[in-house]
Every structure is written in structure tokens, then in C-alpha cells.
Amino acid sequence: MRIDIFTLFPEMFAGVLSSSILGKAREKELVDFQVTNFRDFSESKHGTVDDTPYGGGGGMVLKPEPLFRAVEALPGGKKPRVILMCPQGVTYNQSLAEELAQEEHLVFICGHYEGYDERIREHLVTDEISIGDYVLTGGELAAMVVIDSVVRLQPGALGNQTSAVEDSFSTGLLEYPHYTRPAEFRGWKVPDILLSGHHANIERWRLKESLRRTKARRPDLLSKLELTGEMKKLLAELEREQGQEKSAEEKS
Ligand code: ADE
């Protein structure tokens, strides 16, 4: 996979793209990152990339020419997805991460100004993505979020492939609780079942805890899920247990 990033602040990406899983993915040549300052594609000798808005008003608007020139200078071949990071875009989620992870070439455009000239949205970009309903000072941090979630899905990027498959949101459920040594820490014990070595019981416990957590924290995810027979049984068990806990509380 090749990922091009067009930004006025290329230095923001250095640490993120060279650390941890992204750094290793790059070393293993699973991904090639190219970070480019699109000011280099300005037509003016002062490197101007923005201008005042037609019709007046405050703020500056990113001009179309530098970004069109930058994207059009990319090597030919299959047309890449050209992604504009902005709060007006579609809200990012794991299924979009999985879709983008299938692409050979992604291009991210990160702006820091009041707005983009509308012709960039209409004629240059293929996707507009927001990482949530809040406003950042620019698209760089948002692009890093998307890039991180896409690169970790590349085959071989994570040491242990099952870890991406079992992620929260990939399964449609939140993850079950994890424990490691010591078996007792400050009086808090690891659930006995995890120390039992009984794999089928452990799997069942994990599924039940995933359901418990999803029901409590993200009931919206649960209502979208097609429940298996076992899930229905475990949810009924949880209902019963919660009912019992409630009546015990009322008595005390
Ligand atoms: N740029 C500014 N805010 C943003 C957001 N929430 N998502 C993506 N890009 C942005």
C-alpha cells in the first residue's frame, strides 16, 4: 500500500509514522508513506496556498491550484482514493477502515484554514472523512487516526493476526476483559475460570463478558448484531443474573 499525505505541516507526521506498528509496517515494506508539503506546488514565488473568500467574510480559503498540481504529480496507474479530512465528512468507523485497507493507494489532504475552495471537494477528492463531531485545528491529527487504523489492518502489520480479527467493532462486540500475571494483585483476583485451562469454558466466558460489556456500554452495537443461538442463551443468562442482583439489592 502507498499512502501520500499532503499537508502544510509535514513535521507533525514524523514521530507517528516511524513509531510502533506504523514504523514496523514501513520497515517491513507493507506500506510506503510519502509526506509532501503542498506549498511546494504553489504557483506563486512566495508559496501562497490560501486567499480571502469571494463574497467577503473572515478567514482564509485554500486555493485549488497547489492541491490539484500536487495530486496530479503523483505517479500514474490506478486512480487513488483522494481523501479530504474535514468535520463535514462522513463519520469514520471500523467498516470504513476495513474498506480503505483494501486499497493500493490512498491520498490524504490535510488543511488548516477556514475552508477549502469548493472545486477541491467537487473535482479532486473522492471521499470526505470526519473523525467525529468536534473541530480540530487541522486535518493532520485526523489523517493520522485514519492511517493508523488502516495500516494495522494490513496483513502482517500486527504480530498476531488474530488480534485484528477479534478487535472491538470487527466482531460487532466490545472486547472481553483481559488479565495477565499476577493472579492476585492488591487483593484483586483474576477470575478462576481463566486459570482453569478449560478452553471451551474460557471461550464461553469471554463471549459472555463481551456481551455484558456491549450491552452496558454500547447497546446500539448489540441491536445491529445478528445474534447466534449461543449469544441469545448468554444474554438470557445475563438478564437473569441482573434480575437476581436487583432483587437482592432491593431486599438489603
Ligand atoms: N479537521 C478538523 N476537524 C476535523 C475532524 N473532526 N475530522 C476530520 N478532519 C478535521
mmCIF file of C-alpha atoms and ligand atoms in Angstrom:
data_model
loop_
_atom_site.group_PDB
_atom_site.id
_atom_site.type_symbol
_atom_site.label_atom_id
_atom_site.label_comp_id
_atom_site.label_asym_id
_atom_site.label_seq_id
_atom_site.Cartn_x
_atom_site.Cartn_y
_atom_site.Cartn_z
ATOM 1 C CA MET A 1 0.000 0.000 0.000
ATOM 2 C CA ARG A 2 1.149 3.517 -0.743
ATOM 3 C CA ILE A 3 -0.068 6.451 1.357
ATOM 4 C CA ASP A 4 0.515 10.050 0.272
ATOM 5 C CA ILE A 5 -0.144 12.860 2.712
ATOM 6 C CA PHE A 6 -0.423 16.469 1.574
ATOM 7 C CA THR A 7 -0.027 18.948 4.405
ATOM 8 C CA LEU A 8 1.499 22.321 5.268
ATOM 9 C CA PHE A 9 2.954 20.746 8.452
ATOM 10 C CA PRO A 10 4.879 17.623 7.363
ATOM 11 C CA GLU A 11 6.897 17.630 10.606
ATOM 12 C CA MET A 12 3.746 16.630 12.510
ATOM 13 C CA PHE A 13 3.874 13.144 10.933
ATOM 14 C CA ALA A 14 7.493 12.177 11.624
ATOM 15 C CA GLY A 15 7.012 10.598 15.064
ATOM 16 C CA VAL A 16 3.719 8.863 14.336
ATOM 17 C CA LEU A 17 4.779 7.267 11.044
ATOM 18 C CA SER A 18 8.107 5.997 12.381
ATOM 19 C CA SER A 19 6.940 4.575 15.737
ATOM 20 C CA SER A 20 5.360 1.338 16.857
ATOM 21 C CA ILE A 21 3.227 -0.678 14.397
ATOM 22 C CA LEU A 22 3.321 2.020 11.672
ATOM 23 C CA GLY A 23 7.123 2.264 11.862
ATOM 24 C CA LYS A 24 7.434 -1.527 11.684
ATOM 25 C CA ALA A 25 4.962 -1.753 8.775
ATOM 26 C CA ARG A 26 7.095 0.746 6.908
ATOM 27 C CA GLU A 27 10.318 -1.191 7.724
ATOM 28 C CA LYS A 28 8.686 -4.414 6.509
ATOM 29 C CA GLU A 29 7.671 -2.539 3.311
ATOM 30 C CA LEU A 30 3.997 -3.274 3.875
ATOM 31 C CA VAL A 31 3.357 0.420 3.382
ATOM 32 C CA ASP A 32 5.185 3.341 1.807
ATOM 33 C CA PHE A 33 4.426 6.771 3.329
ATOM 34 C CA GLN A 34 5.130 9.920 1.351
ATOM 35 C CA VAL A 35 4.580 13.193 3.207
ATOM 36 C CA THR A 36 4.593 16.262 0.974
ATOM 37 C CA ASN A 37 4.255 19.940 1.749
ATOM 38 C CA PHE A 38 1.782 21.144 -0.866
ATOM 39 C CA ARG A 39 3.207 24.642 -0.529
ATOM 40 C CA ASP A 40 5.924 23.247 -2.839
ATOM 41 C CA PHE A 41 3.228 23.123 -5.545
ATOM 42 C CA SER A 42 2.197 26.767 -5.180
ATOM 43 C CA GLU A 43 2.350 28.747 -8.407
ATOM 44 C CA SER A 44 3.479 31.920 -6.625
ATOM 45 C CA LYS A 45 7.079 32.674 -5.749
ATOM 46 C CA HIS A 46 6.039 33.358 -2.130
ATOM 47 C CA GLY A 47 4.484 29.904 -1.833
ATOM 48 C CA THR A 48 0.945 31.221 -1.374
ATOM 49 C CA VAL A 49 -1.618 28.479 -0.779
ATOM 50 C CA ASP A 50 -4.619 30.436 0.529
ATOM 51 C CA ASP A 51 -6.585 33.590 -0.254
ATOM 52 C CA THR A 52 -9.529 35.628 1.046
ATOM 53 C CA PRO A 53 -13.022 34.308 0.275
ATOM 54 C CA TYR A 54 -15.033 35.649 -2.664
ATOM 55 C CA GLY A 55 -18.090 37.415 -1.252
ATOM 56 C CA GLY A 56 -16.175 38.609 1.796
ATOM 57 C CA GLY A 57 -16.158 37.333 5.348
ATOM 58 C CA GLY A 58 -13.405 36.277 7.699
ATOM 59 C CA GLY A 59 -10.812 33.560 7.407
ATOM 60 C CA MET A 60 -8.764 32.285 4.520
ATOM 61 C CA VAL A 61 -9.623 29.673 1.911
ATOM 62 C CA LEU A 62 -7.215 27.075 0.493
ATOM 63 C CA LYS A 63 -6.672 27.756 -3.205
ATOM 64 C CA PRO A 64 -7.312 24.945 -5.672
ATOM 65 C CA GLU A 65 -4.140 25.144 -7.806
ATOM 66 C CA PRO A 66 -1.498 23.836 -5.350
ATOM 67 C CA LEU A 67 -3.582 20.813 -4.321
ATOM 68 C CA PHE A 68 -4.603 19.926 -7.898
ATOM 69 C CA ARG A 69 -0.980 20.187 -9.011
ATOM 70 C CA ALA A 70 0.248 18.099 -6.075
ATOM 71 C CA VAL A 71 -2.248 15.279 -6.642
ATOM 72 C CA GLU A 72 -1.776 15.349 -10.427
ATOM 73 C CA ALA A 73 2.012 14.967 -9.978
ATOM 74 C CA LEU A 74 1.549 11.565 -8.327
ATOM 75 C CA PRO A 75 2.767 8.536 -10.292
ATOM 76 C CA GLY A 76 0.183 7.235 -12.798
ATOM 77 C CA GLY A 77 -1.656 3.957 -12.694
ATOM 78 C CA LYS A 78 -4.886 3.107 -10.934
ATOM 79 C CA LYS A 79 -6.613 6.259 -9.634
ATOM 80 C CA PRO A 80 -6.124 6.538 -5.851
ATOM 81 C CA ARG A 81 -8.794 7.347 -3.266
ATOM 82 C CA VAL A 82 -8.237 11.049 -2.516
ATOM 83 C CA ILE A 83 -9.449 11.749 0.991
ATOM 84 C CA LEU A 84 -10.172 15.189 2.380
ATOM 85 C CA MET A 85 -10.116 15.326 6.175
ATOM 86 C CA CYS A 86 -12.823 17.719 7.383
ATOM 87 C CA PRO A 87 -15.572 17.912 10.030
ATOM 88 C CA GLN A 88 -18.270 17.859 7.296
ATOM 89 C CA GLY A 89 -17.219 14.428 6.008
ATOM 90 C CA VAL A 90 -18.785 11.021 6.702
ATOM 91 C CA THR A 91 -18.072 9.879 10.236
ATOM 92 C CA TYR A 92 -15.216 7.406 10.332
ATOM 93 C CA ASN A 93 -15.717 3.885 11.654
ATOM 94 C CA GLN A 94 -14.183 0.412 11.534
ATOM 95 C CA SER A 95 -16.076 -0.683 8.441
ATOM 96 C CA LEU A 96 -14.668 2.296 6.507
ATOM 97 C CA ALA A 97 -11.203 1.403 7.890
ATOM 98 C CA GLU A 98 -11.646 -2.133 6.510
ATOM 99 C CA GLU A 99 -12.756 -0.754 3.142
ATOM 100 C CA LEU A 100 -9.784 1.642 2.878
ATOM 101 C CA ALA A 101 -7.393 -1.131 3.958
ATOM 102 C CA GLN A 102 -8.191 -2.957 0.672
ATOM 103 C CA GLU A 103 -6.925 -0.042 -1.472
ATOM 104 C CA GLU A 104 -3.467 0.044 -3.062
ATOM 105 C CA HIS A 105 -3.081 3.806 -2.860
ATOM 106 C CA LEU A 106 -4.577 6.396 -0.516
ATOM 107 C CA VAL A 107 -4.051 10.152 -0.661
ATOM 108 C CA PHE A 108 -4.855 12.357 2.343
ATOM 109 C CA ILE A 109 -5.366 16.107 2.084
ATOM 110 C CA CYS A 110 -4.991 17.979 5.360
ATOM 111 C CA GLY A 111 -5.920 21.643 5.597
ATOM 112 C CA HIS A 112 -5.502 24.147 8.426
ATOM 113 C CA TYR A 113 -7.597 27.044 7.233
ATOM 114 C CA GLU A 114 -11.147 28.290 7.384
ATOM 115 C CA GLY A 115 -12.079 26.244 4.364
ATOM 116 C CA TYR A 116 -11.202 24.598 1.079
ATOM 117 C CA ASP A 117 -12.162 26.076 -2.268
ATOM 118 C CA GLU A 118 -15.280 24.103 -3.222
ATOM 119 C CA ARG A 119 -13.714 22.927 -6.517
ATOM 120 C CA ILE A 120 -11.287 20.805 -4.460
ATOM 121 C CA ARG A 121 -14.248 18.941 -2.948
ATOM 122 C CA GLU A 122 -16.117 18.678 -6.231
ATOM 123 C CA HIS A 123 -13.386 17.746 -8.678
ATOM 124 C CA LEU A 124 -10.322 16.434 -6.815
ATOM 125 C CA VAL A 125 -11.382 14.388 -3.839
ATOM 126 C CA THR A 126 -13.218 11.055 -3.831
ATOM 127 C CA ASP A 127 -14.020 10.955 -0.092
ATOM 128 C CA GLU A 128 -14.543 13.440 2.731
ATOM 129 C CA ILE A 129 -13.968 11.952 6.188
ATOM 130 C CA SER A 130 -14.539 13.315 9.695
ATOM 131 C CA ILE A 131 -13.229 11.500 12.763
ATOM 132 C CA GLY A 132 -16.029 12.819 14.967
ATOM 133 C CA ASP A 133 -18.300 15.714 15.808
ATOM 134 C CA TYR A 134 -15.681 18.139 17.093
ATOM 135 C CA VAL A 135 -13.397 20.593 15.358
ATOM 136 C CA LEU A 136 -9.620 20.158 15.254
ATOM 137 C CA THR A 137 -7.203 22.900 14.248
ATOM 138 C CA GLY A 138 -6.454 20.930 11.082
ATOM 139 C CA GLY A 139 -6.824 17.624 9.292
ATOM 140 C CA GLU A 140 -3.391 16.235 10.270
ATOM 141 C CA LEU A 141 -4.364 14.553 13.549
ATOM 142 C CA ALA A 142 -7.491 13.178 11.895
ATOM 143 C CA ALA A 143 -5.448 11.753 8.982
ATOM 144 C CA MET A 144 -3.095 10.085 11.488
ATOM 145 C CA VAL A 145 -6.081 8.408 13.162
ATOM 146 C CA VAL A 146 -7.328 7.040 9.840
ATOM 147 C CA ILE A 147 -3.847 5.976 8.689
ATOM 148 C CA ASP A 148 -3.158 4.165 11.978
ATOM 149 C CA SER A 149 -6.398 2.208 11.795
ATOM 150 C CA VAL A 150 -5.866 1.280 8.127
ATOM 151 C CA VAL A 151 -2.202 0.249 8.363
ATOM 152 C CA ARG A 152 -2.752 -2.045 11.366
ATOM 153 C CA LEU A 153 -5.187 -3.999 9.150
ATOM 154 C CA GLN A 154 -2.530 -4.745 6.510
ATOM 155 C CA PRO A 155 -1.691 -8.460 6.562
ATOM 156 C CA GLY A 156 1.500 -8.883 8.613
ATOM 157 C CA ALA A 157 1.320 -5.465 10.315
ATOM 158 C CA LEU A 158 0.284 -6.841 13.695
ATOM 159 C CA GLY A 159 2.472 -9.552 15.156
ATOM 160 C CA ASN A 160 -0.566 -11.642 15.916
ATOM 161 C CA GLN A 161 -3.157 -11.675 13.105
ATOM 162 C CA THR A 162 -5.960 -12.861 15.378
ATOM 163 C CA SER A 163 -5.705 -9.636 17.340
ATOM 164 C CA ALA A 164 -7.148 -7.576 14.443
ATOM 165 C CA VAL A 165 -9.910 -10.105 13.800
ATOM 166 C CA GLU A 166 -11.013 -10.067 17.442
ATOM 167 C CA ASP A 167 -10.944 -6.279 17.796
ATOM 168 C CA SER A 168 -13.876 -4.405 19.202
ATOM 169 C CA PHE A 169 -16.039 -3.296 16.235
ATOM 170 C CA SER A 170 -14.650 -6.003 13.878
ATOM 171 C CA THR A 171 -16.716 -8.612 15.686
ATOM 172 C CA GLY A 172 -19.545 -6.158 16.341
ATOM 173 C CA LEU A 173 -18.985 -6.606 20.085
ATOM 174 C CA LEU A 174 -16.709 -4.803 22.533
ATOM 175 C CA GLU A 175 -13.742 -6.858 23.723
ATOM 176 C CA TYR A 176 -13.920 -9.050 26.828
ATOM 177 C CA PRO A 177 -11.716 -8.150 29.853
ATOM 178 C CA HIS A 178 -8.052 -9.215 29.650
ATOM 179 C CA TYR A 179 -5.813 -10.276 32.537
ATOM 180 C CA THR A 180 -2.167 -11.242 32.926
ATOM 181 C CA ARG A 181 0.093 -12.191 35.858
ATOM 182 C CA PRO A 182 -0.054 -11.832 38.843
ATOM 183 C CA ALA A 183 -3.147 -13.957 39.580
ATOM 184 C CA GLU A 184 -3.764 -11.700 42.580
ATOM 185 C CA PHE A 185 -2.839 -8.006 42.744
ATOM 186 C CA ARG A 186 -3.647 -5.915 45.850
ATOM 187 C CA GLY A 187 -6.324 -8.433 46.731
ATOM 188 C CA TRP A 188 -7.978 -8.244 43.277
ATOM 189 C CA LYS A 189 -8.139 -11.726 41.799
ATOM 190 C CA VAL A 190 -8.197 -12.900 38.198
ATOM 191 C CA PRO A 191 -11.445 -14.828 37.527
ATOM 192 C CA ASP A 192 -10.866 -18.515 38.379
ATOM 193 C CA ILE A 193 -12.135 -19.682 35.009
ATOM 194 C CA LEU A 194 -9.176 -18.053 33.216
ATOM 195 C CA LEU A 195 -6.776 -20.116 35.348
ATOM 196 C CA SER A 196 -8.724 -23.352 34.798
ATOM 197 C CA GLY A 197 -7.145 -24.314 31.448
ATOM 198 C CA HIS A 198 -10.619 -25.334 30.201
ATOM 199 C CA HIS A 199 -10.643 -23.740 26.755
ATOM 200 C CA ALA A 200 -14.320 -24.201 25.901
ATOM 201 C CA ASN A 201 -15.400 -22.651 29.212
ATOM 202 C CA ILE A 202 -12.944 -19.792 28.748
ATOM 203 C CA GLU A 203 -14.318 -19.057 25.251
ATOM 204 C CA ARG A 204 -17.868 -19.079 26.622
ATOM 205 C CA TRP A 205 -16.882 -16.744 29.495
ATOM 206 C CA ARG A 206 -15.187 -14.365 27.067
ATOM 207 C CA LEU A 207 -18.222 -14.222 24.804
ATOM 208 C CA LYS A 208 -20.493 -13.632 27.801
ATOM 209 C CA GLU A 209 -18.262 -10.803 29.095
ATOM 210 C CA SER A 210 -18.156 -9.230 25.613
ATOM 211 C CA LEU A 211 -21.944 -9.317 25.561
ATOM 212 C CA ARG A 212 -22.159 -7.897 29.100
ATOM 213 C CA ARG A 213 -19.845 -5.009 28.218
ATOM 214 C CA THR A 214 -21.518 -4.264 24.886
ATOM 215 C CA LYS A 215 -24.988 -4.347 26.461
ATOM 216 C CA ALA A 216 -23.905 -1.928 29.207
ATOM 217 C CA ARG A 217 -21.785 0.459 27.150
ATOM 218 C CA ARG A 218 -22.956 0.202 23.531
ATOM 219 C CA PRO A 219 -26.479 -1.209 23.291
ATOM 220 C CA ASP A 220 -26.641 0.352 19.801
ATOM 221 C CA LEU A 221 -23.995 -2.167 18.609
ATOM 222 C CA LEU A 222 -25.887 -5.075 20.108
ATOM 223 C CA SER A 223 -29.121 -4.150 18.393
ATOM 224 C CA LYS A 224 -27.329 -4.200 14.992
ATOM 225 C CA LEU A 225 -25.822 -7.642 15.536
ATOM 226 C CA GLU A 226 -27.241 -10.915 14.222
ATOM 227 C CA LEU A 227 -27.251 -12.998 17.409
ATOM 228 C CA THR A 228 -26.231 -16.651 17.335
ATOM 229 C CA GLY A 229 -28.099 -19.194 19.454
ATOM 230 C CA GLU A 230 -25.267 -19.170 21.984
ATOM 231 C CA MET A 231 -25.320 -15.364 22.226
ATOM 232 C CA LYS A 232 -29.077 -15.441 22.882
ATOM 233 C CA LYS A 233 -28.552 -18.004 25.628
ATOM 234 C CA LEU A 234 -25.798 -15.951 27.255
ATOM 235 C CA LEU A 235 -27.842 -12.732 27.053
ATOM 236 C CA ALA A 236 -30.751 -14.519 28.749
ATOM 237 C CA GLU A 237 -28.315 -15.668 31.452
ATOM 238 C CA LEU A 238 -27.119 -12.073 31.925
ATOM 239 C CA GLU A 239 -30.736 -10.845 32.190
ATOM 240 C CA ARG A 240 -31.454 -13.481 34.846
ATOM 241 C CA GLU A 241 -28.313 -12.617 36.834
ATOM 242 C CA GLN A 242 -29.051 -8.895 36.661
ATOM 243 C CA GLY A 243 -32.630 -9.519 37.787
ATOM 244 C CA GLN A 244 -31.345 -11.539 40.744
ATOM 245 C CA GLU A 245 -28.812 -8.821 41.666
ATOM 246 C CA LYS A 246 -31.553 -6.182 41.542
ATOM 247 C CA SER A 247 -33.914 -8.109 43.807
ATOM 248 C CA ALA A 248 -31.033 -8.813 46.248
ATOM 249 C CA GLU A 249 -30.295 -5.053 46.330
ATOM 250 C CA GLU A 250 -33.935 -4.216 46.969
ATOM 251 C CA LYS A 251 -34.065 -6.655 49.897
ATOM 252 C CA SER A 252 -30.930 -5.265 51.582
HETATM 253 N N1 ADE B 1 -10.439 18.751 10.566
HETATM 254 C C1 ADE B 1 -10.908 19.498 11.586
HETATM 255 N N2 ADE B 1 -11.725 18.790 12.377
HETATM 256 C C2 ADE B 1 -11.804 17.544 11.829
HETATM 257 C C3 ADE B 1 -12.500 16.353 12.168
HETATM 258 N N3 ADE B 1 -13.307 16.287 13.225
HETATM 259 N N4 ADE B 1 -12.329 15.280 11.382
HETATM 260 C C4 ADE B 1 -11.532 15.345 10.292
HETATM 261 N N5 ADE B 1 -10.858 16.428 9.910
HETATM 262 C C5 ADE B 1 -10.977 17.522 10.669
#
